[in-house]
mmCIF file with all atom_site columns, C-alpha atoms in Angstrom:
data_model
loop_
_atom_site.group_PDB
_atom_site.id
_atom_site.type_symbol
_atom_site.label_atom_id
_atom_site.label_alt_id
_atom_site.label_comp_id
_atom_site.label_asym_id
_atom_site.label_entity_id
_atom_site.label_seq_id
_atom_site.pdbx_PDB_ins_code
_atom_site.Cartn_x
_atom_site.Cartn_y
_atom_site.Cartn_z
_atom_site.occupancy
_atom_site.B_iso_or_equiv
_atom_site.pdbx_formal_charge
_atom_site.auth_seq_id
_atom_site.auth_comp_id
_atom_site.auth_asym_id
_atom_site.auth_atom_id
_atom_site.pdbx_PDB_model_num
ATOM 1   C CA . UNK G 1 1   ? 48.272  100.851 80.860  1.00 41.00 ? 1   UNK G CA 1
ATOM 2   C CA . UNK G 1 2   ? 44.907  100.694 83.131  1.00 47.00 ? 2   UNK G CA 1
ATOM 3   C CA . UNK G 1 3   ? 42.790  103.464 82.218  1.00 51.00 ? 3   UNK G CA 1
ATOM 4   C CA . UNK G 1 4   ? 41.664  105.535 85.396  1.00 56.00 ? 4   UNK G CA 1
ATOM 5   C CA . UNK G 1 5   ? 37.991  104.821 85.801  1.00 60.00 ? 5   UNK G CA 1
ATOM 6   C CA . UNK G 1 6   ? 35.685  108.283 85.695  1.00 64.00 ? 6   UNK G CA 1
ATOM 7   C CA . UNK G 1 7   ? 34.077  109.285 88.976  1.00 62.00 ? 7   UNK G CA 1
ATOM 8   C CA . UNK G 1 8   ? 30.344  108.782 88.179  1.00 62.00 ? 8   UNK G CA 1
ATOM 9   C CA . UNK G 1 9   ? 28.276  111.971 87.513  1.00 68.00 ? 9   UNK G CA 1
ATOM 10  C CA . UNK G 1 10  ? 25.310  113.406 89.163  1.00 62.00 ? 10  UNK G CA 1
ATOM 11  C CA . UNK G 1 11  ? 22.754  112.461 87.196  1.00 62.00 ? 11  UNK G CA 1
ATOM 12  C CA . UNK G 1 12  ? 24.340  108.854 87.316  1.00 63.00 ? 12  UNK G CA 1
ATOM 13  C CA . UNK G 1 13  ? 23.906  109.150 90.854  1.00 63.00 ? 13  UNK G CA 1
ATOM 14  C CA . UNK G 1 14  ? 20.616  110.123 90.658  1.00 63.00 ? 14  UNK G CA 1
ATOM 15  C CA . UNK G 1 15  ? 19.646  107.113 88.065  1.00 69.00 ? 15  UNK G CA 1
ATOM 16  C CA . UNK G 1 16  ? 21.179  105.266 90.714  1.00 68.00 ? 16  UNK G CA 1
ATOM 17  C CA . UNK G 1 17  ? 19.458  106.109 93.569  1.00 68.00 ? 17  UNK G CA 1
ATOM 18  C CA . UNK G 1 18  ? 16.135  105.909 91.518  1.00 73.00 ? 18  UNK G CA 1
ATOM 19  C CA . UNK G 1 19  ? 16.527  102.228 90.704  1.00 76.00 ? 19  UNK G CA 1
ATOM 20  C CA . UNK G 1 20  ? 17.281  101.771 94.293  1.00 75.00 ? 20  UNK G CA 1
ATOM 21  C CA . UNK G 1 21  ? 13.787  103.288 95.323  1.00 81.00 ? 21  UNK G CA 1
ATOM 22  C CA . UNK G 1 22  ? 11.830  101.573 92.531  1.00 84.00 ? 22  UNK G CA 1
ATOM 23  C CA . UNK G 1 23  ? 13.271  97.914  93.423  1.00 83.00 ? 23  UNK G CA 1
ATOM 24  C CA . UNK G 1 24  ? 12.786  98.886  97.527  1.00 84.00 ? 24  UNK G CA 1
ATOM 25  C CA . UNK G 1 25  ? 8.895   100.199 96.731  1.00 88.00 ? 25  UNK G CA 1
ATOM 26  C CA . UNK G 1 26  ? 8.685   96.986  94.200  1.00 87.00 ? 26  UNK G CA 1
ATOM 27  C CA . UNK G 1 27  ? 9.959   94.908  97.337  1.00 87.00 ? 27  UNK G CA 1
ATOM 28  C CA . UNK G 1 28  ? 7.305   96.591  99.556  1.00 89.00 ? 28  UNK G CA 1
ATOM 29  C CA . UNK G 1 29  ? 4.282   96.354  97.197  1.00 90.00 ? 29  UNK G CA 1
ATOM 30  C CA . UNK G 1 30  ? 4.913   93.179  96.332  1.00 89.00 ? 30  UNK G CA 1
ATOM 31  C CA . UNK G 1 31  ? 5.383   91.967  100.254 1.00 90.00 ? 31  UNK G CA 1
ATOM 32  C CA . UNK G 1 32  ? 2.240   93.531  100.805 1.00 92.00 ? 32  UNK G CA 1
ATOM 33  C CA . UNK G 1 33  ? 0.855   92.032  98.324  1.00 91.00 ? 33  UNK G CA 1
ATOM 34  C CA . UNK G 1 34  ? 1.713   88.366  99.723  1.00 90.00 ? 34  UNK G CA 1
ATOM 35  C CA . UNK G 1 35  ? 0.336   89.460  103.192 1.00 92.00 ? 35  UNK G CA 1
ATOM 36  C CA . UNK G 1 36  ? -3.241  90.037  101.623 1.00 92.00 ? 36  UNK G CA 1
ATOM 37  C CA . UNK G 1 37  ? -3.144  87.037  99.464  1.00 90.00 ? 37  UNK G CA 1
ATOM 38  C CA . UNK G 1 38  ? -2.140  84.979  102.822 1.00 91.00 ? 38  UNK G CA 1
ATOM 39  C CA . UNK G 1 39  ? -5.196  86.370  104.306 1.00 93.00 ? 39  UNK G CA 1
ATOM 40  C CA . UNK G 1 40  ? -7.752  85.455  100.887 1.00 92.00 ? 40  UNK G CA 1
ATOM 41  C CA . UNK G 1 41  ? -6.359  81.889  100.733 1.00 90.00 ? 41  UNK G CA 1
ATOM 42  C CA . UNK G 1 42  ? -6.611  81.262  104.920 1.00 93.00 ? 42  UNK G CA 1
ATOM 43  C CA . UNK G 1 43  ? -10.782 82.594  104.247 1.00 93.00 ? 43  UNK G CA 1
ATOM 44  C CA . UNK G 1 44  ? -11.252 80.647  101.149 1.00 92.00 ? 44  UNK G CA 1
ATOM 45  C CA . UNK G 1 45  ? -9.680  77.834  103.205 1.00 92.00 ? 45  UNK G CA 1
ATOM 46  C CA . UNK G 1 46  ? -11.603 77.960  106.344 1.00 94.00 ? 46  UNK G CA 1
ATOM 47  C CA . UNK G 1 47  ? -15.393 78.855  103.572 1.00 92.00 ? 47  UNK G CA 1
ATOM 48  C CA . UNK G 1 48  ? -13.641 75.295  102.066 1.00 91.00 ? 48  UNK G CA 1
ATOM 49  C CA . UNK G 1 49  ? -13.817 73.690  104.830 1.00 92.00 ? 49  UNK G CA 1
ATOM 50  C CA . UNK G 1 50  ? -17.513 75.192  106.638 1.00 92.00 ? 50  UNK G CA 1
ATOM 51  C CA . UNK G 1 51  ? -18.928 74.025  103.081 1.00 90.00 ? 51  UNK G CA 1
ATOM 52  C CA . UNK G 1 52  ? -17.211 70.178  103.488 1.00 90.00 ? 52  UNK G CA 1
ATOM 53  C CA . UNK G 1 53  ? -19.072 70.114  106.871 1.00 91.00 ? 53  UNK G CA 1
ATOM 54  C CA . UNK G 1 54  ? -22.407 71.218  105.908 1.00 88.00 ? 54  UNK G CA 1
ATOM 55  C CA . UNK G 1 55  ? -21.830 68.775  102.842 1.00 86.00 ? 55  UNK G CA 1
ATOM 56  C CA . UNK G 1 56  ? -21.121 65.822  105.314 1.00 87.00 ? 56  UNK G CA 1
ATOM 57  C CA . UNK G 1 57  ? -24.107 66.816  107.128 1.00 86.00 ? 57  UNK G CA 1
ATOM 58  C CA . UNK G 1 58  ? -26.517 67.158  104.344 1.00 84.00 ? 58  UNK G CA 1
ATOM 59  C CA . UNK G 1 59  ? -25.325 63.686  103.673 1.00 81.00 ? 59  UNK G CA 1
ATOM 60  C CA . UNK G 1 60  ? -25.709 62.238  106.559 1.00 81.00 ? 60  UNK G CA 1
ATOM 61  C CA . UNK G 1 61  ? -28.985 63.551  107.050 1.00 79.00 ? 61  UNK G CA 1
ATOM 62  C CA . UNK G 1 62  ? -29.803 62.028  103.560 1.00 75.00 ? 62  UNK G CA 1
ATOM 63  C CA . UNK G 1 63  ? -29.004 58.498  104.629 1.00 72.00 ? 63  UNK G CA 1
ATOM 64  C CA . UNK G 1 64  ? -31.345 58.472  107.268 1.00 64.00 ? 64  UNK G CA 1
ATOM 65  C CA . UNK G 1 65  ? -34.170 59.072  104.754 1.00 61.00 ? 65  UNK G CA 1
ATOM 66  C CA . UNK G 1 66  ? -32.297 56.766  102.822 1.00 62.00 ? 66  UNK G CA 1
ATOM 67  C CA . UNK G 1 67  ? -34.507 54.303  104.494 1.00 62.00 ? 67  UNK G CA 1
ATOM 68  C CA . UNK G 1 68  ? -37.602 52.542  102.456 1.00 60.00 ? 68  UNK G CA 1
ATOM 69  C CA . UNK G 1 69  ? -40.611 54.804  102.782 1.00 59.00 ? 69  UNK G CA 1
ATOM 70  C CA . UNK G 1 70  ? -39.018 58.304  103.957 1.00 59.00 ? 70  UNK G CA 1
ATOM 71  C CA . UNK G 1 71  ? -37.842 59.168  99.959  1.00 64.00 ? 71  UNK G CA 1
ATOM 72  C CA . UNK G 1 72  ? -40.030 61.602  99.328  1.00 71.00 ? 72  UNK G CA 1
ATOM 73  C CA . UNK G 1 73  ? -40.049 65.640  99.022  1.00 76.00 ? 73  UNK G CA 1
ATOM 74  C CA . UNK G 1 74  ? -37.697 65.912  101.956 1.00 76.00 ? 74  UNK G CA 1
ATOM 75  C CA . UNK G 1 75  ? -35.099 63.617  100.426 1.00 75.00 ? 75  UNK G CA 1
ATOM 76  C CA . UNK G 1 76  ? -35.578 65.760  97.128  1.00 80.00 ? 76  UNK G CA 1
ATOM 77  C CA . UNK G 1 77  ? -34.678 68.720  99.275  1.00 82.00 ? 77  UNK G CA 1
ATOM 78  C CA . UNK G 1 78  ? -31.471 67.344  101.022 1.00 81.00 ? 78  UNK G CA 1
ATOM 79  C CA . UNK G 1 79  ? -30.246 66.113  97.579  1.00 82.00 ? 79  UNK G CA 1
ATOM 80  C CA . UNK G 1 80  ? -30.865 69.822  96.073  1.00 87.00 ? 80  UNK G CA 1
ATOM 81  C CA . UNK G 1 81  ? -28.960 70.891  98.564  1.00 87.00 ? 81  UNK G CA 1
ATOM 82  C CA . UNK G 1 82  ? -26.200 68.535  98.024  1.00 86.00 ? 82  UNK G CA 1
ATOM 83  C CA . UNK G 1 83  ? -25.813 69.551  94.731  1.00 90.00 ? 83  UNK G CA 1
ATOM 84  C CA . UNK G 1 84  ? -25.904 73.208  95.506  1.00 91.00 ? 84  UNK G CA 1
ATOM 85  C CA . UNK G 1 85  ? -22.867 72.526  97.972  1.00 89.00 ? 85  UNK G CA 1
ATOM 86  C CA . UNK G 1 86  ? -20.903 70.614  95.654  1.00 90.00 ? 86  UNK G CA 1
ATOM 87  C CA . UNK G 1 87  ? -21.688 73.656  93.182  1.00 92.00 ? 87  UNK G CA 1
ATOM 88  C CA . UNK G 1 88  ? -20.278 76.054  96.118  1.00 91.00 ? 88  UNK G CA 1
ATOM 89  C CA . UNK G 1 89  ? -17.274 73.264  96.699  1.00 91.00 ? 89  UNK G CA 1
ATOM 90  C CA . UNK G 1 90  ? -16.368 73.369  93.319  1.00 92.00 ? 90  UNK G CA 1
ATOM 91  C CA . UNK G 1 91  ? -16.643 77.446  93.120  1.00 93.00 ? 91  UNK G CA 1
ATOM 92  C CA . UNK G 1 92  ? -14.226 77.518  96.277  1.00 92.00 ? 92  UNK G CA 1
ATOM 93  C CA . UNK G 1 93  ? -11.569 75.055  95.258  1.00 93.00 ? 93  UNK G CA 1
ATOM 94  C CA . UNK G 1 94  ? -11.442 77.283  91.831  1.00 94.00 ? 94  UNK G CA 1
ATOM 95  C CA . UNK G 1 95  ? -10.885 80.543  93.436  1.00 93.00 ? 95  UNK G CA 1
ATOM 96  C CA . UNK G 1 96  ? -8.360  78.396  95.969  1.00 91.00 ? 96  UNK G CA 1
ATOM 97  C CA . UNK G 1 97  ? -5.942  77.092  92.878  1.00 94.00 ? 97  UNK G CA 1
ATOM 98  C CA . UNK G 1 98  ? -6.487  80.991  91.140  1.00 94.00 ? 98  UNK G CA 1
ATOM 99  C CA . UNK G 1 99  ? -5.105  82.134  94.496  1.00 91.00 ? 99  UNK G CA 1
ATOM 100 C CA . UNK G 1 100 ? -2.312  79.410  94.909  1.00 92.00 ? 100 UNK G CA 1
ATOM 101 C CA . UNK G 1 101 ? -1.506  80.656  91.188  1.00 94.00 ? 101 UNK G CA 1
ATOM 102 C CA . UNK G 1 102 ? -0.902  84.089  92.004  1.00 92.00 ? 102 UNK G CA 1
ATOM 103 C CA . UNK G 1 103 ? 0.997   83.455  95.082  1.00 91.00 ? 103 UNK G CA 1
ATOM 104 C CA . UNK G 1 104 ? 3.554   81.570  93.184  1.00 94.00 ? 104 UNK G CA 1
ATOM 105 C CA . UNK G 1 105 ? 3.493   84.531  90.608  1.00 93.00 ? 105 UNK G CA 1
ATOM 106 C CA . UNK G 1 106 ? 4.436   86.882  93.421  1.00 91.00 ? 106 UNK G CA 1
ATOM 107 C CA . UNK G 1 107 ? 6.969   84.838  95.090  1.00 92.00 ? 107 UNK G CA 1
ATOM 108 C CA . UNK G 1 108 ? 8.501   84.260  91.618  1.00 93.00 ? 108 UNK G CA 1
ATOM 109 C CA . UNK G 1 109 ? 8.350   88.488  91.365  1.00 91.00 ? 109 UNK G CA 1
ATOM 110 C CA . UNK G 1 110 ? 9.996   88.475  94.804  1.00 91.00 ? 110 UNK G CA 1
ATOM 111 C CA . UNK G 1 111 ? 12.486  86.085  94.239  1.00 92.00 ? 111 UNK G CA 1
ATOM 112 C CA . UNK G 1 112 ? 13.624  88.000  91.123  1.00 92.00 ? 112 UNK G CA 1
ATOM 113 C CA . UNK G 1 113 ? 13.787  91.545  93.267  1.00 89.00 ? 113 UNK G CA 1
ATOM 114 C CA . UNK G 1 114 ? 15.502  90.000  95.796  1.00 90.00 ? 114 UNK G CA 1
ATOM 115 C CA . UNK G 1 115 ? 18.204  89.082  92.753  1.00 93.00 ? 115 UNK G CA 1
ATOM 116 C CA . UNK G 1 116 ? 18.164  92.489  91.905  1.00 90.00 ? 116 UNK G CA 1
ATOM 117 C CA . UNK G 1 117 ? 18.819  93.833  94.804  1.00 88.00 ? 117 UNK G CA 1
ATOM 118 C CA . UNK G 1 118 ? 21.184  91.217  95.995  1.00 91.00 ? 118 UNK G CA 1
ATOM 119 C CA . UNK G 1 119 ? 23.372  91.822  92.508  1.00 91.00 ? 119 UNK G CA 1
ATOM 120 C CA . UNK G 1 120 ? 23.035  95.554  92.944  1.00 88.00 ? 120 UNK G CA 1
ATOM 121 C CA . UNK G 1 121 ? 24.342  95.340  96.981  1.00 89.00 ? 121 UNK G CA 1
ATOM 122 C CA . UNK G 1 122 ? 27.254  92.861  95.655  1.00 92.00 ? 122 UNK G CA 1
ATOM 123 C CA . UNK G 1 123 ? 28.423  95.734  92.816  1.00 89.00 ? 123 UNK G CA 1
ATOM 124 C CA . UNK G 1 124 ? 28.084  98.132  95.421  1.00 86.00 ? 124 UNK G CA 1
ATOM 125 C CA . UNK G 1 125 ? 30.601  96.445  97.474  1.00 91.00 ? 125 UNK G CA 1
ATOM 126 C CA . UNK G 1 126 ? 32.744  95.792  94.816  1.00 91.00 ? 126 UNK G CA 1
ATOM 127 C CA . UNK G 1 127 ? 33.103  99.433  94.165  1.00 88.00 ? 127 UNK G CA 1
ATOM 128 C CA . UNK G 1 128 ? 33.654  100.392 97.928  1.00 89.00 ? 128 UNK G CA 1
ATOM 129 C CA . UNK G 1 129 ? 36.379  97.610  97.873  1.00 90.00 ? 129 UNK G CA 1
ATOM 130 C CA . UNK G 1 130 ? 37.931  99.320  94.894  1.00 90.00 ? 130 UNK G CA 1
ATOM 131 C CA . UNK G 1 131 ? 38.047  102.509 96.180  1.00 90.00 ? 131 UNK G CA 1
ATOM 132 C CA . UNK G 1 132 ? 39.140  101.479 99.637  1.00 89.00 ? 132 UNK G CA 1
ATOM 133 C CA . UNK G 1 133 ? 42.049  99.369  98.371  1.00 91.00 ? 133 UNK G CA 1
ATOM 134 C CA . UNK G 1 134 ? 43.437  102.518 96.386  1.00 90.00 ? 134 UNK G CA 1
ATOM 135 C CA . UNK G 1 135 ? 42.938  105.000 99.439  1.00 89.00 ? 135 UNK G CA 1
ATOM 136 C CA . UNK G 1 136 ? 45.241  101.977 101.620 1.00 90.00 ? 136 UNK G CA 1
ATOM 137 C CA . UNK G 1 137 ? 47.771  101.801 98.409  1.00 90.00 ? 137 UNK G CA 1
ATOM 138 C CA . UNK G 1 138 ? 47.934  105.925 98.381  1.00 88.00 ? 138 UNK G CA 1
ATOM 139 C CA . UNK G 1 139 ? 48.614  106.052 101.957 1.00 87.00 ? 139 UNK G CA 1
ATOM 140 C CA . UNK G 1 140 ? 50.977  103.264 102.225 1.00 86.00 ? 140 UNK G CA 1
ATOM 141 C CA . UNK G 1 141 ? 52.816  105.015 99.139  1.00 85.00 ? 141 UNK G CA 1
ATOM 142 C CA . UNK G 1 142 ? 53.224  108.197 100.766 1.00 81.00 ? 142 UNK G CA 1
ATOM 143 C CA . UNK G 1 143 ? 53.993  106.938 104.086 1.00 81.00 ? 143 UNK G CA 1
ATOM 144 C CA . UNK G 1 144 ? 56.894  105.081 102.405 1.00 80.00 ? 144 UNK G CA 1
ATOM 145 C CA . UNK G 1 145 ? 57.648  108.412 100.197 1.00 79.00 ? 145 UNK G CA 1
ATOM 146 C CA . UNK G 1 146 ? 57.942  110.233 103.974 1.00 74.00 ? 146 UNK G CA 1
ATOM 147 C CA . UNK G 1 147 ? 55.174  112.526 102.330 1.00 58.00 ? 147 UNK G CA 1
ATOM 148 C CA . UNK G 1 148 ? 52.593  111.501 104.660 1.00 54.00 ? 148 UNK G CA 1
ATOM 149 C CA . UNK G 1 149 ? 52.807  113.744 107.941 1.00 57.00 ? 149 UNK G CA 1
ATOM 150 C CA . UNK G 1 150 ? 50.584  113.740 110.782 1.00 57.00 ? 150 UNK G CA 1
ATOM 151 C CA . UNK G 1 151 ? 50.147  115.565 113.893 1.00 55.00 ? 151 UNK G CA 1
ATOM 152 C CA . UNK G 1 152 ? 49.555  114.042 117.647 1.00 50.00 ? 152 UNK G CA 1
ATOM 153 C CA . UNK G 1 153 ? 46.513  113.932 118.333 1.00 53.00 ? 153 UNK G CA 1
ATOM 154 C CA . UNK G 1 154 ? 45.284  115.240 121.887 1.00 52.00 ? 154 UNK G CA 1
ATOM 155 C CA . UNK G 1 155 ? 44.157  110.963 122.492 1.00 53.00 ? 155 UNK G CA 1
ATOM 156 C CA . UNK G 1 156 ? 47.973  109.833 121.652 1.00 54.00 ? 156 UNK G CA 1
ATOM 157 C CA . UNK G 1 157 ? 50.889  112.259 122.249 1.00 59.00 ? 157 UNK G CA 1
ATOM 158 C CA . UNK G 1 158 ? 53.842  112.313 120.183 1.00 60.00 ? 158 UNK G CA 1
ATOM 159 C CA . UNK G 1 159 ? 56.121  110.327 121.977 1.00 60.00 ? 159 UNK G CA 1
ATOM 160 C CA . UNK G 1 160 ? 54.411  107.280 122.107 1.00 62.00 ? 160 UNK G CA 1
ATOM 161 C CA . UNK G 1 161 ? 52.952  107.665 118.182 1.00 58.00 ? 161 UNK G CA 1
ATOM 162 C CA . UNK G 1 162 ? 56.914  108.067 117.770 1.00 62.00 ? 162 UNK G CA 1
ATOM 163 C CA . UNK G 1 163 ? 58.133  105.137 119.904 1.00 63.00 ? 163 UNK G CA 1
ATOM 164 C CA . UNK G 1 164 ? 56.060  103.116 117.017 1.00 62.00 ? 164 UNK G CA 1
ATOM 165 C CA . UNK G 1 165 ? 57.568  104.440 114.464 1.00 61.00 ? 165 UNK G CA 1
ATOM 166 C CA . UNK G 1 166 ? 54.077  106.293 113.048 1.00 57.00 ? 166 UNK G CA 1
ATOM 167 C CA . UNK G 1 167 ? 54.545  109.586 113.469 1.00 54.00 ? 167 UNK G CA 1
ATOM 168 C CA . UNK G 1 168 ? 57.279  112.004 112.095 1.00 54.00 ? 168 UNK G CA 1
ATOM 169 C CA . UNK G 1 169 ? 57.745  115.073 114.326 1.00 54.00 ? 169 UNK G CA 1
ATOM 170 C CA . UNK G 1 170 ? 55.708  117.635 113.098 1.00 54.00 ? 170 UNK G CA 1
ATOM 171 C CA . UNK G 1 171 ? 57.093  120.837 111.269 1.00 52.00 ? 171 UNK G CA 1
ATOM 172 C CA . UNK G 1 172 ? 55.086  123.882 110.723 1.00 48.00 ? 172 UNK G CA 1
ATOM 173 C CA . UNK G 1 173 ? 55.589  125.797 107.653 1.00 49.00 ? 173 UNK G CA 1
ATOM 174 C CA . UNK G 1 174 ? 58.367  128.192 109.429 1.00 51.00 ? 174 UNK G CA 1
ATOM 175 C CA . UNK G 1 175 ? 60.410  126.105 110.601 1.00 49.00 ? 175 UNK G CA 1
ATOM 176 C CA . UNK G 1 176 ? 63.516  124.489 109.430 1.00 50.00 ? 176 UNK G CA 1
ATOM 177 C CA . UNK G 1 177 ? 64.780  121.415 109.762 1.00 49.00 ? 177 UNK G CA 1
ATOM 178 C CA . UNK G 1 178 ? 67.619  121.021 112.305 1.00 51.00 ? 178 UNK G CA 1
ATOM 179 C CA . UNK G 1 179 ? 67.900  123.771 114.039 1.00 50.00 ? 179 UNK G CA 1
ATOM 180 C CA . UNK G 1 180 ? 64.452  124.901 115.423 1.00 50.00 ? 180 UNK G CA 1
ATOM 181 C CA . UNK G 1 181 ? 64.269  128.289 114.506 1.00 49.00 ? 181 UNK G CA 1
ATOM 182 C CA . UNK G 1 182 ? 61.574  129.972 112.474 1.00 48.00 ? 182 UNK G CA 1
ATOM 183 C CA . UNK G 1 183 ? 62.882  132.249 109.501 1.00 43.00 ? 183 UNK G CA 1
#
C-alpha cells in the first residue's frame, strides 16, 4: 500500500519560494561580484606591467652609467629607483595572487549555487513529472470507465471528434438515454 503523498502547505510554499530568491540574489551578488574582481585584476595587471617597463628603463638607463667614470650620484639615483620599483613590483604581484585567491573563492561559491539550483530545478521536475503522470493515469482510467465526457468544442465538431472514437455524444442532465426526450 503506497501512501498518498500530502499536497504541500502554504507556508511550505512560501519556504520554498524563499530559498528560491535567496540562491537567485546569492547567484546575482556573487556574479557581480566576479565582474568587479575581473575589472581589479585587468588594473593591477596593466599597473604590473607600466611598473615592468619603467623597471626595464631605469635599467637600461643604469647601464649606460654603468660605464667607468659616470658612477656617481646619478647612478645612486637610478639604483634607488630600482629598488623602489621592485618594492612597487613586489606590492603589485601580492595584491595580484590576493585577487587570483578570491576569484577562485567566488567561482568555487558559484559553482556550489549553481549545484543548488541545478538540484533544486531537477526535484522540481521530478515533482511536475509525478503529478503529470497521475493526471494522464486518471484520465486514461476514466476514459476507459466511459466516465470521462466531453463536449465539441466550437474548433472540432462532434462528428469528426466521433469518427475517432474521442468523443461520446453529449447528454445534458435532462435527457435520457435512447429516446431523446427530456423528462
Amino acid at each position: 500500500m503506497v501512501a498518498e503523498e500530502r499536497p504541500p502547505t502554504a507556508g511550505a510554499k512560501m519556504r520554498a519560494l524563499g530559498e528560491r530568491d535567496k540562491l537567485h540574489e546569492d547567484l546575482a551578488a556573487l556574479v557581480r561580484e566576479q565582474e568587479e574582481m575581473e575589472v581589479e585584476i585587468r588594473a593591477v595587471e596593466k599597473e604590473e606591467d607600466e611598473t615592468k617597463q619603467k623597471l626595464v628603463a631605469v635599467m637600461a638607463e643604469m647601464g649606460v652609467f654603468a660605464k667607468p667614470g659616470r658612477e656617481g650620484e646619478e647612478w645612486k639615483v637610478l639604483y634607488d629607483r630600482m629598488r623602489e620599483l621592485w618594492g612597487v613590483q613586489s606590492e603589485v604581484e601580492a595584491r595580484k595572487k590576493e585577487l587570483q585567491r578570491r576569484r577562485k573563492v567566488v567561482e568555487d561559491k558559484l559553482t556550489e549555487v549553481y549545484q543548488q539550483i541545478r538540484k533544486r530545478l531537477r526535484s522540481q521536475i521530478r515533482a511536475q513529472a509525478r503529478i503529470a503522470t497521475r493526471a494522464v493515469t486518471s484520465l486514461r482510467l476514466h476514459r476507459e470507465m466511459g466516465a470521462l465526457r466531453t463536449c465539441p468544442s466550437p474548433v472540432r465538431d462532434e462528428a469528426a471528434l466521433a469518427a475517432e472514437g474521442v468523443l461520446a455524444p453529449c447528454k445534458s442532465p435532462g435527457e435520457t438515454a435512447g429516446d431523446g426526450s427530456s423528462s
